[in-house]
């Protein structure tokens, strides 16, 4: 469809939803994504009074906005052996915004083993804690071949171990990497924890 709006009390999605121009999801309670794909060629937004939870799910649009008024926002990938694609590559949660990525959590924000494609601007805000985690259980070597999104070779060489440089075409998707070509802002009312994460911007970084 050209434009899709879903508005309900609690929204649980386990399938694929695609909009040509705009996809808006509004929940009076919670939004739960499990093995889901939300795709929009332009704007994509999710707004919930309480929590927004995404497990093993893909969210892709030009500009993405996620807002939880009074709850947590959690994007996570499972390390269970059942989550693989047909070509035996591991499936991971993905946030893909090639324009702006804006996330506002009323409580905590967690991006755990989540692949984020490079964006123009990134803004992460939480009234409590923010966690960006790339754990050993889902190291880059376990997560399958590189998606088609183009990474800056200079950025990749800054992240990779010395022995990996020059082999970018064999690279696996790196979870916990945030890169904005213009500006990146992270504001936490409580703690900000970056575990195995890499954060960079072409111009400004505000923490």
C-alpha positions as a Markdown table, in Angstrom:
| # | Residue | x | y | z |
|---|---|---|---|---|
| 1 | Unk | 0.0 | 0.0 | 0.0 |
| 2 | Unk | 1.0 | 3.6 | -0.4 |
| 3 | Unk | 0.4 | 4.5 | 3.2 |
| 4 | Unk | -0.3 | 2.2 | 6.2 |
| 5 | Unk | -1.5 | 3.2 | 9.6 |
| 6 | Unk | -2.0 | 0.6 | 12.4 |
| 7 | Unk | -3.6 | 1.8 | 15.6 |
| 8 | Unk | -4.6 | -0.5 | 18.4 |
| 9 | Unk | -4.2 | -1.2 | 22.1 |
| 10 | Unk | -1.4 | -3.8 | 21.9 |
| 11 | Unk | 0.2 | -4.7 | 18.6 |
| 12 | Unk | 2.0 | -8.0 | 18.0 |
| 13 | Unk | 3.6 | -8.5 | 14.6 |
| 14 | Unk | 5.2 | -11.7 | 13.3 |
| 15 | Unk | 5.0 | -11.1 | 9.6 |
| 16 | Unk | 6.1 | -8.7 | 6.9 |
| 17 | Unk | 4.4 | -5.3 | 6.4 |
| 18 | Unk | 5.5 | -3.0 | 3.5 |
| 19 | Unk | 4.5 | 0.5 | 2.6 |
| 20 | Unk | 5.5 | 2.4 | -0.5 |
| 21 | Unk | 5.6 | 5.8 | 1.2 |
| 22 | Unk | 4.7 | 5.8 | 4.9 |
| 23 | Unk | 4.2 | 3.2 | 7.6 |
| 24 | Unk | 2.9 | 4.3 | 11.0 |
| 25 | Unk | 2.3 | 2.0 | 14.0 |
| 26 | Unk | 0.6 | 3.4 | 17.1 |
| 27 | Unk | -0.1 | 1.4 | 20.2 |
| 28 | Unk | -2.0 | 2.5 | 23.3 |
| 29 | Unk | 0.0 | -0.3 | 25.2 |
| 30 | Unk | 2.9 | -2.1 | 23.7 |
| 31 | Unk | 4.4 | -3.0 | 20.3 |
| 32 | Unk | 6.0 | -6.4 | 20.0 |
| 33 | Unk | 7.9 | -7.6 | 16.9 |
| 34 | Unk | 9.0 | -11.2 | 16.7 |
| 35 | Unk | 10.6 | -12.4 | 13.5 |
| 36 | Unk | 8.9 | -9.5 | 11.7 |
| 37 | Unk | 9.8 | -7.2 | 8.9 |
| 38 | Unk | 8.6 | -3.6 | 8.7 |
| 39 | Unk | 9.6 | -1.9 | 5.4 |
| 40 | Unk | 8.9 | 1.6 | 4.0 |
| 41 | Unk | 10.5 | 3.4 | 1.1 |
| 42 | Unk | 10.2 | 6.7 | 3.0 |
| 43 | Unk | 9.0 | 7.3 | 6.5 |
| 44 | Unk | 8.5 | 4.6 | 9.2 |
| 45 | Unk | 7.4 | 5.3 | 12.8 |
| 46 | Unk | 6.4 | 3.3 | 15.8 |
| 47 | Unk | 4.8 | 5.0 | 18.9 |
| 48 | Unk | 3.7 | 3.2 | 22.0 |
| 49 | Unk | 2.6 | 4.3 | 25.5 |
| 50 | Unk | 4.6 | 1.5 | 27.0 |
| 51 | Unk | 7.3 | -0.9 | 25.6 |
| 52 | Unk | 8.5 | -1.4 | 22.1 |
| 53 | Unk | 10.2 | -4.9 | 21.8 |
| 54 | Unk | 11.8 | -6.3 | 18.7 |
| 55 | Unk | 13.4 | -9.8 | 18.6 |
| 56 | Unk | 14.9 | -11.1 | 15.4 |
| 57 | Unk | 13.2 | -8.4 | 13.3 |
| 58 | Unk | 14.0 | -6.0 | 10.5 |
| 59 | Unk | 12.9 | -2.3 | 10.5 |
| 60 | Unk | 13.8 | -0.5 | 7.4 |
| 61 | Unk | 13.0 | 3.0 | 6.0 |
| 62 | Unk | 14.5 | 6.2 | 4.8 |
| 63 | Unk | 13.6 | 8.1 | 8.1 |
| 64 | Unk | 12.8 | 6.0 | 11.2 |
| 65 | Unk | 11.3 | 7.3 | 14.4 |
| 66 | Unk | 10.7 | 5.1 | 17.4 |
| 67 | Unk | 9.0 | 6.5 | 20.5 |
| 68 | Unk | 8.0 | 4.9 | 23.8 |
| 69 | Unk | 6.2 | 7.4 | 26.1 |
| 70 | Unk | 6.6 | 5.6 | 29.4 |
| 71 | Unk | 8.4 | 2.3 | 28.7 |
| 72 | Unk | 11.5 | 0.6 | 27.3 |
| 73 | Unk | 12.7 | 0.2 | 23.7 |
| 74 | Unk | 14.5 | -3.1 | 23.1 |
| 75 | Unk | 16.0 | -4.5 | 19.9 |
| 76 | Unk | 17.7 | -7.8 | 20.4 |
| 77 | Unk | 18.9 | -10.9 | 18.4 |
| 78 | Unk | 18.5 | -14.4 | 19.7 |
| 79 | Unk | 21.5 | -16.7 | 20.0 |
| 80 | Unk | 19.3 | -19.8 | 19.6 |
| 81 | Unk | 20.4 | -22.1 | 16.8 |
| 82 | Unk | 17.1 | -22.0 | 15.0 |
| 83 | Unk | 17.5 | -18.4 | 13.8 |
| 84 | Unk | 19.3 | -18.9 | 10.5 |
| 85 | Unk | 18.5 | -18.0 | 6.9 |
| 86 | Unk | 18.1 | -20.6 | 4.1 |
| 87 | Unk | 21.8 | -20.0 | 3.1 |
| 88 | Unk | 22.9 | -20.9 | 6.7 |
| 89 | Unk | 23.7 | -17.3 | 7.6 |
| 90 | Unk | 22.5 | -16.1 | 11.0 |
| 91 | Unk | 19.5 | -13.9 | 11.2 |
| 92 | Unk | 19.9 | -10.8 | 13.4 |
| 93 | Unk | 17.7 | -7.8 | 14.3 |
| 94 | Unk | 18.3 | -4.9 | 11.9 |
| 95 | Unk | 17.6 | -1.1 | 12.1 |
| 96 | Unk | 18.2 | 0.4 | 8.6 |
| 97 | Unk | 17.6 | 4.1 | 8.1 |
| 98 | Unk | 19.6 | 5.8 | 5.4 |
| 99 | Unk | 18.2 | 9.2 | 6.4 |
| 100 | Unk | 17.6 | 9.9 | 10.0 |
| 101 | Unk | 17.2 | 7.5 | 12.9 |
| 102 | Unk | 15.4 | 8.9 | 16.0 |
| 103 | Unk | 14.7 | 6.8 | 19.1 |
| 104 | Unk | 13.2 | 8.2 | 22.3 |
| 105 | Unk | 12.5 | 5.9 | 25.2 |
| 106 | Unk | 10.5 | 6.8 | 28.3 |
| 107 | Unk | 12.7 | 4.5 | 30.4 |
| 108 | Unk | 15.5 | 2.3 | 29.0 |
| 109 | Unk | 16.9 | 1.8 | 25.5 |
| 110 | Unk | 18.7 | -1.4 | 24.6 |
| 111 | Unk | 20.3 | -2.2 | 21.2 |
| 112 | Unk | 21.7 | -5.7 | 21.8 |
| 113 | Unk | 23.3 | -7.6 | 18.9 |
| 114 | Unk | 21.5 | -5.3 | 16.5 |
| 115 | Unk | 22.9 | -4.4 | 13.0 |
| 116 | Unk | 22.5 | -0.7 | 12.2 |
| 117 | Unk | 23.2 | 0.5 | 8.8 |
| 118 | Unk | 24.9 | 3.9 | 8.4 |
| 119 | Unk | 22.5 | 6.9 | 8.6 |
| 120 | Unk | 22.7 | 10.6 | 7.9 |
| 121 | Unk | 21.7 | 11.6 | 11.5 |
| 122 | Unk | 21.3 | 9.5 | 14.6 |
| 123 | Unk | 19.5 | 10.6 | 17.8 |
| 124 | Unk | 19.2 | 8.2 | 20.8 |
| 125 | Unk | 17.4 | 9.5 | 23.9 |
| 126 | Unk | 16.3 | 7.7 | 27.1 |
| 127 | Unk | 15.1 | 9.0 | 30.4 |
| 128 | Unk | 16.9 | 6.2 | 32.2 |
| 129 | Unk | 19.7 | 4.0 | 30.7 |
| 130 | Unk | 21.0 | 3.4 | 27.2 |
| 131 | Unk | 22.9 | 0.2 | 26.3 |
| 132 | Unk | 24.5 | -0.7 | 23.0 |
| 133 | Unk | 25.9 | -4.2 | 23.2 |
| 134 | Unk | 27.7 | -6.5 | 20.8 |
| 135 | Unk | 28.2 | -9.7 | 22.9 |
| 136 | Unk | 30.6 | -12.5 | 22.3 |
| 137 | Unk | 27.8 | -15.0 | 21.7 |
| 138 | Unk | 26.9 | -13.1 | 18.5 |
| 139 | Unk | 30.3 | -11.9 | 17.4 |
| 140 | Unk | 30.6 | -10.6 | 13.8 |
| 141 | Unk | 32.0 | -13.9 | 12.7 |
| 142 | Unk | 28.7 | -15.7 | 13.6 |
| 143 | Unk | 26.3 | -13.4 | 11.8 |
| 144 | Unk | 26.5 | -14.2 | 8.1 |
| 145 | Unk | 27.6 | -12.3 | 5.0 |
| 146 | Unk | 27.6 | -8.5 | 4.7 |
| 147 | Unk | 24.3 | -7.0 | 3.7 |
| 148 | Unk | 24.4 | -4.9 | 0.4 |
| 149 | Unk | 24.6 | -1.6 | 2.3 |
| 150 | Unk | 27.9 | 0.2 | 1.4 |
| 151 | Unk | 30.2 | 0.9 | 4.3 |
| 152 | Unk | 33.0 | 3.5 | 4.1 |
| 153 | Unk | 36.3 | 1.5 | 3.7 |
| 154 | Unk | 38.1 | 4.0 | 6.0 |
| 155 | Unk | 35.5 | 3.4 | 8.7 |
| 156 | Unk | 35.8 | -0.4 | 8.3 |
| 157 | Unk | 39.6 | -0.3 | 8.6 |
| 158 | Unk | 39.3 | 1.7 | 11.8 |
| 159 | Unk | 37.0 | -1.0 | 13.3 |
| 160 | Unk | 38.6 | -4.2 | 12.0 |
| 161 | Unk | 41.6 | -6.0 | 13.5 |
| 162 | Unk | 44.8 | -5.7 | 11.5 |
| 163 | Unk | 44.5 | -9.2 | 10.0 |
| 164 | Unk | 41.0 | -8.4 | 8.7 |
| 165 | Unk | 41.9 | -5.2 | 6.7 |
| 166 | Unk | 41.8 | -5.6 | 3.0 |
| 167 | Unk | 39.3 | -8.4 | 3.0 |
| 168 | Unk | 36.2 | -6.3 | 3.2 |
| 169 | Unk | 34.2 | -8.3 | 0.6 |
| 170 | Unk | 34.3 | -11.2 | 3.1 |
| 171 | Unk | 33.1 | -9.0 | 5.9 |
| 172 | Unk | 30.2 | -10.1 | 8.2 |
| 173 | Unk | 27.6 | -7.7 | 9.5 |
| 174 | Unk | 28.9 | -5.9 | 12.6 |
| 175 | Unk | 26.3 | -5.4 | 15.4 |
| 176 | Unk | 26.7 | -2.5 | 17.7 |
| 177 | Unk | 28.2 | -0.1 | 15.1 |
| 178 | Unk | 26.6 | 3.3 | 14.9 |
| 179 | Unk | 27.8 | 5.6 | 12.1 |
| 180 | Unk | 26.2 | 8.9 | 11.1 |
| 181 | Unk | 27.5 | 10.8 | 8.1 |
| 182 | Unk | 26.5 | 14.1 | 9.7 |
| 183 | Unk | 25.7 | 14.1 | 13.4 |
| 184 | Unk | 25.2 | 11.5 | 16.2 |
| 185 | Unk | 23.6 | 12.4 | 19.5 |
| 186 | Unk | 23.2 | 10.0 | 22.5 |
| 187 | Unk | 21.5 | 11.3 | 25.7 |
| 188 | Unk | 20.8 | 9.1 | 28.7 |
| 189 | Unk | 19.2 | 10.3 | 31.9 |
| 190 | Unk | 20.9 | 7.4 | 33.7 |
| 191 | Unk | 23.8 | 5.3 | 32.6 |
| 192 | Unk | 25.2 | 4.9 | 29.0 |
| 193 | Unk | 26.9 | 1.6 | 28.5 |
| 194 | Unk | 28.7 | 0.6 | 25.2 |
| 195 | Unk | 29.9 | -3.0 | 25.2 |
| 196 | Unk | 31.8 | -3.9 | 22.1 |
| 197 | Unk | 30.3 | -0.9 | 20.3 |
| 198 | Unk | 31.8 | 1.5 | 17.7 |
| 199 | Unk | 30.4 | 5.0 | 17.5 |
| 200 | Unk | 31.3 | 7.6 | 14.9 |
| 201 | Unk | 30.1 | 10.5 | 12.8 |
| 202 | Unk | 31.3 | 12.5 | 9.8 |
| 203 | Unk | 30.9 | 15.8 | 11.7 |
| 204 | Unk | 29.5 | 16.0 | 15.3 |
| 205 | Unk | 29.2 | 13.4 | 18.1 |
| 206 | Unk | 27.2 | 14.5 | 21.3 |
| 207 | Unk | 27.3 | 12.2 | 24.3 |
